[in-house]
mmCIF file of C-alpha atoms in Angstrom:
data_model
loop_
_atom_site.group_PDB
_atom_site.id
_atom_site.type_symbol
_atom_site.label_atom_id
_atom_site.label_comp_id
_atom_site.label_asym_id
_atom_site.label_seq_id
_atom_site.Cartn_x
_atom_site.Cartn_y
_atom_site.Cartn_z
ATOM 1 C CA MET A 417 -10.891 18.950 7.080
ATOM 2 C CA TYR A 418 -11.451 15.189 5.519
ATOM 3 C CA TYR A 419 -14.178 16.958 3.939
ATOM 4 C CA LEU A 420 -12.187 19.448 2.034
ATOM 5 C CA VAL A 421 -9.635 17.689 1.363
ATOM 6 C CA PHE A 422 -11.714 15.306 -0.388
ATOM 7 C CA ILE A 423 -13.183 17.749 -2.550
ATOM 8 C CA LEU A 424 -10.574 19.635 -3.435
ATOM 9 C CA LEU A 425 -9.415 15.543 -4.173
ATOM 10 C CA LEU A 426 -11.718 15.420 -6.570
ATOM 11 C CA ILE A 427 -12.364 18.895 -8.463
ATOM 12 C CA PHE A 428 -8.993 18.461 -9.084
ATOM 13 C CA SER A 429 -8.967 15.144 -10.403
ATOM 14 C CA MET A 430 -11.988 15.633 -12.816
ATOM 15 C CA ARG A 431 -10.207 19.292 -13.951
ATOM 16 C CA GLU A 432 -6.731 16.994 -14.986
ATOM 17 C CA ILE A 433 -8.703 14.961 -16.924
ATOM 18 C CA TYR A 434 -10.323 16.907 -18.766
ATOM 19 C CA THR A 435 -7.654 19.613 -19.554
ATOM 20 C CA GLY A 436 -4.681 16.928 -18.998
ATOM 21 C CA LYS A 437 -2.738 19.652 -16.690
ATOM 22 C CA THR A 438 -1.903 19.523 -12.901
ATOM 23 C CA ASN A 439 -1.828 22.409 -10.579
ATOM 24 C CA LYS A 440 1.245 22.412 -8.191
ATOM 25 C CA PHE A 441 -0.381 24.479 -5.798
ATOM 26 C CA ILE A 442 -3.443 22.932 -5.119
ATOM 27 C CA PHE A 443 -0.625 19.764 -4.876
ATOM 28 C CA TYR A 444 0.931 21.090 -2.351
ATOM 29 C CA THR A 445 -2.096 22.467 -0.183
ATOM 30 C CA VAL A 446 -3.302 19.081 -0.516
ATOM 31 C CA TYR A 447 -0.039 17.121 0.343
ATOM 32 C CA PHE A 448 0.429 19.464 3.292
ATOM 33 C CA SER A 449 -2.993 19.185 5.177
ATOM 34 C CA LEU A 450 -2.320 14.923 4.401
ATOM 35 C CA ILE A 451 0.990 15.506 6.676
ATOM 36 C CA PHE A 452 -1.174 17.805 9.160
ATOM 37 C CA ILE A 453 -3.618 14.879 9.704
ATOM 38 C CA ALA A 454 -1.289 11.914 9.590
ATOM 39 C CA ALA A 455 0.743 13.801 12.817
ATOM 40 C CA PHE A 456 -1.979 15.304 15.073
ATOM 41 C CA ARG A 457 -4.652 12.285 14.500
ATOM 42 C CA PHE A 458 -6.430 10.653 17.312
ATOM 43 C CA GLY A 459 -7.435 7.745 17.516
ATOM 44 C CA GLN A 460 -7.965 6.898 14.299
ATOM 45 C CA ASN A 461 -8.317 2.766 13.644
ATOM 46 C CA GLY A 462 -8.648 0.596 16.516
ATOM 47 C CA ASP A 463 -4.503 0.392 15.984
ATOM 48 C CA TYR A 464 -4.293 3.530 17.292
ATOM 49 C CA PHE A 465 -5.318 2.115 21.040
ATOM 50 C CA ALA A 466 -3.764 -0.555 20.859
ATOM 51 C CA TYR A 467 -0.107 0.720 19.578
ATOM 52 C CA GLY A 468 -0.434 3.080 22.310
ATOM 53 C CA TYR A 469 -1.079 0.251 24.832
ATOM 54 C CA LEU A 470 1.954 -1.464 23.759
ATOM 55 C CA TYR A 471 3.949 1.976 23.501
ATOM 56 C CA ASN A 472 3.235 2.495 27.467
ATOM 57 C CA ASN A 473 4.411 -1.043 28.521
ATOM 58 C CA GLU A 474 7.650 -0.947 28.442
ATOM 59 C CA ASN A 475 8.714 -4.227 26.640
ATOM 60 C CA SER A 476 5.497 -5.279 25.613
ATOM 61 C CA PHE A 477 5.819 -5.005 21.522
ATOM 62 C CA ASP A 478 8.333 -7.861 20.419
ATOM 63 C CA LYS A 479 6.746 -8.653 17.309
ATOM 64 C CA ASP A 480 8.775 -6.891 14.889
ATOM 65 C CA ILE A 481 12.550 -5.536 15.592
ATOM 66 C CA GLY A 482 13.001 -2.476 14.002
ATOM 67 C CA TYR A 483 9.662 -1.478 15.597
ATOM 68 C CA SER A 484 10.846 -2.494 18.792
ATOM 69 C CA LEU A 485 13.739 -0.935 18.909
ATOM 70 C CA LEU A 486 11.783 2.224 18.238
ATOM 71 C CA THR A 487 9.485 2.546 20.184
ATOM 72 C CA GLU A 488 11.438 1.149 23.506
ATOM 73 C CA TRP A 489 14.047 4.274 22.270
ATOM 74 C CA PHE A 490 10.911 6.964 22.366
ATOM 75 C CA SER A 491 9.542 5.227 25.284
ATOM 76 C CA LYS A 492 13.022 5.475 27.647
ATOM 77 C CA MET A 493 13.400 8.831 26.436
ATOM 78 C CA GLY A 494 9.888 9.631 28.269
ATOM 79 C CA ILE A 495 9.187 10.516 24.992
ATOM 80 C CA PRO A 496 4.597 10.715 24.989
ATOM 81 C CA TYR A 497 2.753 8.264 22.741
ATOM 82 C CA ILE A 498 0.878 11.436 21.253
ATOM 83 C CA ALA A 499 4.237 12.820 20.168
ATOM 84 C CA PHE A 500 5.777 9.696 19.197
ATOM 85 C CA VAL A 501 2.591 8.692 16.621
ATOM 86 C CA ALA A 502 3.032 12.947 15.227
ATOM 87 C CA PHE A 503 7.121 11.826 14.585
ATOM 88 C CA PHE A 504 5.520 8.335 12.833
ATOM 89 C CA GLY A 505 3.324 10.242 10.477
ATOM 90 C CA ILE A 506 5.689 13.030 9.418
ATOM 91 C CA VAL A 507 8.003 10.142 8.331
ATOM 92 C CA THR A 508 5.821 8.128 6.912
ATOM 93 C CA MET A 509 3.853 10.842 4.821
ATOM 94 C CA LEU A 510 7.655 12.065 4.035
ATOM 95 C CA PHE A 511 8.362 8.658 2.633
ATOM 96 C CA PHE A 512 5.144 9.165 0.152
ATOM 97 C CA TYR A 513 6.075 12.224 -1.241
ATOM 98 C CA PRO A 514 8.869 10.816 -3.765
ATOM 99 C CA PHE A 515 6.528 8.927 -5.159
ATOM 100 C CA PHE A 516 3.958 11.535 -5.561
ATOM 101 C CA ALA A 517 5.441 14.159 -6.622
ATOM 102 C CA ASN A 518 8.051 12.752 -8.979
ATOM 103 C CA THR A 519 6.575 9.536 -10.282
ATOM 104 C CA CYS A 520 3.282 10.823 -10.319
ATOM 105 C CA LYS A 521 4.151 13.967 -11.658
ATOM 106 C CA LYS A 522 2.146 15.563 -9.021
ATOM 107 C CA SER A 523 -0.786 14.714 -9.938
ATOM 108 C CA MET A 524 -4.510 14.515 -7.704
ATOM 109 C CA ILE A 525 -5.929 11.229 -9.392
ATOM 110 C CA PRO A 526 -3.290 8.979 -7.585
ATOM 111 C CA LEU A 527 -3.356 10.872 -4.909
ATOM 112 C CA ILE A 528 -7.011 11.098 -4.405
ATOM 113 C CA ILE A 529 -7.194 7.205 -4.840
ATOM 114 C CA PHE A 530 -4.922 6.929 -2.029
ATOM 115 C CA TYR A 531 -6.786 9.190 0.051
ATOM 116 C CA THR A 532 -10.093 7.234 -0.631
ATOM 117 C CA TYR A 533 -8.316 3.255 -0.122
ATOM 118 C CA ILE A 534 -5.580 3.697 1.628
ATOM 119 C CA PHE A 535 -4.791 6.809 3.570
ATOM 120 C CA PHE A 536 -7.159 6.176 6.264
ATOM 121 C CA ILE A 537 -6.455 2.216 6.831
ATOM 122 C CA TYR A 538 -2.590 2.172 6.716
ATOM 123 C CA PRO A 539 -0.523 5.879 7.448
ATOM 124 C CA THR A 540 -3.089 6.823 9.641
ATOM 125 C CA GLY A 541 -4.293 3.788 11.300
ATOM 126 C CA GLY A 542 -2.582 0.794 10.710
ATOM 127 C CA ILE A 543 0.794 2.891 11.603
ATOM 128 C CA ARG A 544 4.112 0.139 10.994
ATOM 129 C CA GLN A 545 2.440 -0.670 7.509
ATOM 130 C CA GLY A 546 1.480 2.815 6.300
ATOM 131 C CA PHE A 547 5.442 3.651 7.099
ATOM 132 C CA THR A 548 6.270 0.164 5.405
ATOM 133 C CA LEU A 549 4.083 0.845 2.441
ATOM 134 C CA GLY A 550 5.922 4.146 2.041
ATOM 135 C CA PHE A 551 8.848 2.909 2.370
ATOM 136 C CA LEU A 552 8.210 0.677 -0.956
ATOM 137 C CA VAL A 553 6.740 3.348 -3.143
ATOM 138 C CA GLY A 554 9.010 6.044 -2.248
ATOM 139 C CA ILE A 555 12.476 4.333 -1.625
ATOM 140 C CA LEU A 556 12.758 1.100 -2.942
ATOM 141 C CA PHE A 557 10.513 1.559 -6.731
ATOM 142 C CA PRO A 558 12.707 4.514 -7.338
ATOM 143 C CA LEU A 559 15.761 1.503 -7.415
ATOM 144 C CA LEU A 560 13.067 -0.762 -9.042
ATOM 145 C CA VAL A 561 12.981 1.672 -12.160
ATOM 146 C CA LYS A 562 16.935 1.802 -11.878
ATOM 147 C CA LYS A 563 17.334 -1.848 -11.484
ATOM 148 C CA LYS A 564 19.656 -1.848 -8.587
ATOM 149 C CA TYR A 565 18.726 -4.995 -6.826
ATOM 150 C CA THR A 566 21.066 -5.366 -4.426
ATOM 151 C CA THR A 567 19.967 -2.124 -2.391
ATOM 152 C CA TYR A 568 16.854 -2.693 -3.594
ATOM 153 C CA TYR A 569 16.932 -6.335 -0.981
ATOM 154 C CA LEU A 570 19.113 -4.545 1.470
ATOM 155 C CA LEU A 571 16.724 -1.665 2.340
ATOM 156 C CA LEU A 572 13.655 -4.514 1.747
ATOM 157 C CA ILE A 573 15.780 -6.818 4.814
ATOM 158 C CA LEU A 574 15.509 -3.493 6.816
ATOM 159 C CA GLY A 575 11.531 -2.423 6.324
ATOM 160 C CA CYS A 576 10.772 -6.098 7.692
ATOM 161 C CA THR A 577 11.885 -5.336 10.558
ATOM 162 C CA PHE A 578 8.816 -2.890 10.853
ATOM 163 C CA HIS A 579 6.278 -5.215 8.872
ATOM 164 C CA LEU A 580 6.935 -8.419 8.305
ATOM 165 C CA SER A 581 4.184 -8.662 5.610
ATOM 166 C CA MET A 582 6.691 -6.543 3.632
ATOM 167 C CA ALA A 583 8.678 -9.492 2.947
ATOM 168 C CA ILE A 584 6.051 -10.065 -0.436
ATOM 169 C CA CYS A 585 8.046 -6.975 -1.781
ATOM 170 C CA ALA A 586 10.985 -9.264 -2.684
ATOM 171 C CA LEU A 587 9.026 -10.977 -5.647
ATOM 172 C CA PHE A 588 8.843 -7.146 -7.009
ATOM 173 C CA PRO A 589 12.386 -7.704 -9.449
ATOM 174 C CA TRP A 590 10.693 -10.315 -10.854
ATOM 175 C CA ILE A 591 7.125 -9.958 -11.276
ATOM 176 C CA LEU A 592 8.814 -6.557 -13.772
ATOM 177 C CA ARG A 593 10.171 -8.748 -16.002
ATOM 178 C CA LEU A 594 7.596 -10.740 -16.640
ATOM 179 C CA LYS A 595 5.364 -11.475 -20.107
ATOM 180 C CA ILE A 596 2.244 -11.706 -20.249
ATOM 181 C CA SER A 597 0.142 -12.364 -23.002
ATOM 182 C CA LYS A 598 -3.344 -10.864 -22.530
ATOM 183 C CA GLN A 599 -4.548 -14.340 -23.728
ATOM 184 C CA TYR A 600 -2.863 -15.865 -20.910
ATOM 185 C CA LEU A 601 -4.038 -13.242 -18.454
ATOM 186 C CA TRP A 602 -7.270 -13.725 -18.652
ATOM 187 C CA LEU A 603 -6.836 -17.703 -18.374
ATOM 188 C CA SER A 604 -5.034 -16.869 -15.082
ATOM 189 C CA LEU A 605 -7.636 -14.453 -14.101
ATOM 190 C CA LEU A 606 -9.767 -17.534 -14.622
ATOM 191 C CA ILE A 607 -7.749 -20.516 -12.936
ATOM 192 C CA PHE A 608 -7.119 -17.826 -9.887
ATOM 193 C CA THR A 609 -10.872 -17.266 -9.797
ATOM 194 C CA LEU A 610 -11.760 -20.534 -9.630
ATOM 195 C CA LEU A 611 -8.866 -21.545 -6.517
ATOM 196 C CA ILE A 612 -10.503 -19.150 -4.279
ATOM 197 C CA PRO A 613 -12.984 -21.824 -2.682
ATOM 198 C CA LEU A 614 -9.600 -23.363 -1.762
ATOM 199 C CA SER A 615 -8.044 -20.214 -0.081
ATOM 200 C CA GLN A 616 -9.619 -22.029 3.435
ATOM 201 C CA TYR A 617 -6.401 -24.531 2.913
ATOM 202 C CA ILE A 618 -3.840 -22.051 2.585
ATOM 203 C CA GLY A 619 -4.992 -19.954 5.057
ATOM 204 C CA GLY A 620 -4.289 -23.090 7.263
ATOM 205 C CA PHE A 621 -1.371 -24.010 6.217
ATOM 206 C CA ILE A 622 0.174 -20.060 6.551
ATOM 207 C CA SER A 623 -1.391 -20.519 10.437
ATOM 208 C CA SER A 624 0.320 -24.159 11.255
ATOM 209 C CA PHE A 625 4.023 -22.069 10.551
ATOM 210 C CA MET A 626 3.063 -18.801 11.663
ATOM 211 C CA GLU A 627 1.533 -17.462 15.288
ATOM 212 C CA ARG A 628 0.432 -13.764 13.979
ATOM 213 C CA GLY A 629 -1.306 -15.919 11.090
ATOM 214 C CA SER A 630 -3.380 -17.802 13.056
ATOM 215 C CA GLY A 631 -4.669 -15.152 15.209
ATOM 216 C CA TYR A 632 -5.423 -13.399 12.019
ATOM 217 C CA LEU A 633 -7.469 -16.226 10.690
ATOM 218 C CA GLU A 634 -9.376 -16.079 14.080
ATOM 219 C CA GLU A 635 -9.867 -11.971 13.847
ATOM 220 C CA ASN A 636 -11.314 -12.111 10.143
ATOM 221 C CA THR A 637 -13.329 -14.243 7.997
ATOM 222 C CA TYR A 638 -13.758 -14.558 3.619
ATOM 223 C CA SER A 639 -15.470 -11.403 2.419
ATOM 224 C CA THR A 640 -17.857 -12.060 -0.889
ATOM 225 C CA ILE A 641 -17.634 -8.150 -1.373
ATOM 226 C CA SER A 642 -14.470 -7.972 -1.128
ATOM 227 C CA ILE A 643 -13.722 -10.188 -3.935
ATOM 228 C CA ILE A 644 -16.424 -8.977 -5.918
ATOM 229 C CA VAL A 645 -14.712 -5.858 -6.060
ATOM 230 C CA ARG A 646 -11.240 -6.912 -6.670
ATOM 231 C CA ILE A 647 -12.270 -9.571 -9.647
ATOM 232 C CA LEU A 648 -14.302 -6.063 -11.469
ATOM 233 C CA ILE A 649 -10.770 -3.992 -11.258
ATOM 234 C CA ILE A 650 -8.100 -6.503 -12.505
ATOM 235 C CA THR A 651 -11.198 -7.616 -15.246
ATOM 236 C CA SER A 652 -11.303 -4.166 -16.340
ATOM 237 C CA ILE A 653 -6.978 -3.685 -16.479
ATOM 238 C CA ILE A 654 -7.015 -6.831 -18.386
ATOM 239 C CA ALA A 655 -9.482 -5.667 -20.513
ATOM 240 C CA ILE A 656 -8.376 -2.601 -21.109
ATOM 241 C CA PRO A 657 -7.093 -2.410 -25.052
ATOM 242 C CA LYS A 658 -3.435 -3.138 -26.137
ATOM 243 C CA ARG A 659 -2.744 0.232 -27.845
ATOM 244 C CA TYR A 660 -2.945 1.673 -24.781
ATOM 245 C CA PHE A 661 -0.153 -0.317 -23.244
ATOM 246 C CA THR A 662 3.457 1.592 -22.684
ATOM 247 C CA GLU A 663 6.936 -0.427 -21.020
ATOM 248 C CA SER A 664 5.667 0.960 -17.863
ATOM 249 C CA THR A 665 1.615 0.792 -18.116
ATOM 250 C CA THR A 666 2.263 -2.949 -18.768
ATOM 251 C CA LYS A 667 4.749 -3.519 -15.941
ATOM 252 C CA LEU A 668 2.142 -2.171 -13.135
ATOM 253 C CA ARG A 669 -0.482 -4.137 -14.547
ATOM 254 C CA ASN A 670 2.163 -7.609 -13.926
ATOM 255 C CA ILE A 671 2.351 -6.016 -10.349
ATOM 256 C CA LEU A 672 -1.448 -5.352 -10.422
ATOM 257 C CA PHE A 673 -2.197 -9.149 -11.509
ATOM 258 C CA ALA A 674 -0.153 -10.409 -8.551
ATOM 259 C CA GLY A 675 -1.567 -8.695 -6.332
ATOM 260 C CA TYR A 676 -4.929 -10.131 -7.759
ATOM 261 C CA VAL A 677 -3.351 -13.387 -7.464
ATOM 262 C CA PHE A 678 -2.513 -12.835 -3.891
ATOM 263 C CA TYR A 679 -5.641 -11.826 -2.750
ATOM 264 C CA ALA A 680 -7.427 -14.824 -4.251
ATOM 265 C CA LEU A 681 -5.220 -17.395 -2.757
ATOM 266 C CA LEU A 682 -5.742 -15.853 1.079
ATOM 267 C CA SER A 683 -8.816 -14.350 0.915
ATOM 268 C CA SER A 684 -10.488 -16.977 3.277
ATOM 269 C CA SER A 685 -9.127 -14.071 4.959
ATOM 270 C CA SER A 686 -9.674 -10.625 4.178
ATOM 271 C CA LEU A 687 -7.739 -9.266 6.894
ATOM 272 C CA ILE A 688 -4.144 -11.320 5.739
ATOM 273 C CA ALA A 689 -5.584 -10.858 1.844
ATOM 274 C CA ALA A 690 -5.690 -7.300 2.180
ATOM 275 C CA ARG A 691 -2.424 -6.821 4.482
ATOM 276 C CA ILE A 692 -0.834 -8.520 1.570
ATOM 277 C CA GLU A 693 -2.530 -7.285 -1.489
ATOM 278 C CA VAL A 694 -1.951 -3.279 -0.417
ATOM 279 C CA TYR A 695 1.588 -3.311 -1.251
ATOM 280 C CA TYR A 696 0.611 -4.069 -5.017
ATOM 281 C CA ARG A 697 -2.526 -3.133 -5.088
ATOM 282 C CA ILE A 698 -0.949 1.042 -4.175
ATOM 283 C CA PHE A 699 0.071 1.223 -7.752
ATOM 284 C CA GLU A 700 -3.898 1.762 -8.901
ATOM 285 C CA GLY A 701 -3.476 5.290 -9.012
ATOM 286 C CA ILE A 702 -0.388 5.744 -11.188
ATOM 287 C CA PHE A 703 -1.376 3.114 -13.453
ATOM 288 C CA LEU A 704 -4.329 4.931 -13.864
ATOM 289 C CA PHE A 705 -2.599 8.505 -14.835
ATOM 290 C CA ILE A 706 -0.690 6.701 -17.035
ATOM 291 C CA LEU A 707 -3.303 5.543 -18.906
ATOM 292 C CA LEU A 708 -5.219 8.870 -18.706
#
């Protein structure tokens, strides 16, 4: 089924590029398949069994109060872990739905990027962070577009109770307001790329204040391949001629560049960097879709 979904996404993404037309039937077919996979997965990513252990041991999860209370409630009701995971997967994909259906106009292009880069790492693997990513793009991002900042921050606080890393989204309103020239972007890219060797000191600073950050630093190390990929992606985005940019794509470019900055500064641990940057990089699909 995984391959079938990928083939459909690939074929209809190419069709969209050549015809400029989306196919609603295929979109709904693929999206329902993703909901099915998210609900009935088993063993995807090591977190599946780790969260299962925590779920089946009362009061063993004490990191983020929102998720902790939810799991405690489900567990005390006698709901088995596999049913809890199915519920969480369905809710997560329903959060993502407005983003792909409305913001992305039911396009296969953002969906195939999501499927190949995000889907098997977070919604079906990371569980909590997949939930917060869906919450960001489906619930919070529309509030940003409408400039409803008070509601945005109140709901952001709620999201942080499920995964503290979501706090990085507090910077979105300011990032969207930035007006950065291409020359400044190139200069900033050079500066932050040169700062990558100093990321180990920044990681050490984080670990001195955050016990969880210290644990991640011990688990993961600097990834040369990952940072090269990030440099190639952001370089390609900055190199796009100015005439192709609208107000929307300019704001999305700001978001993607901010994501690169965070990744560069935290790259001594690719795990920490990826967990933070993913809140920004998830918008690559819609950026590409609008350009095309």
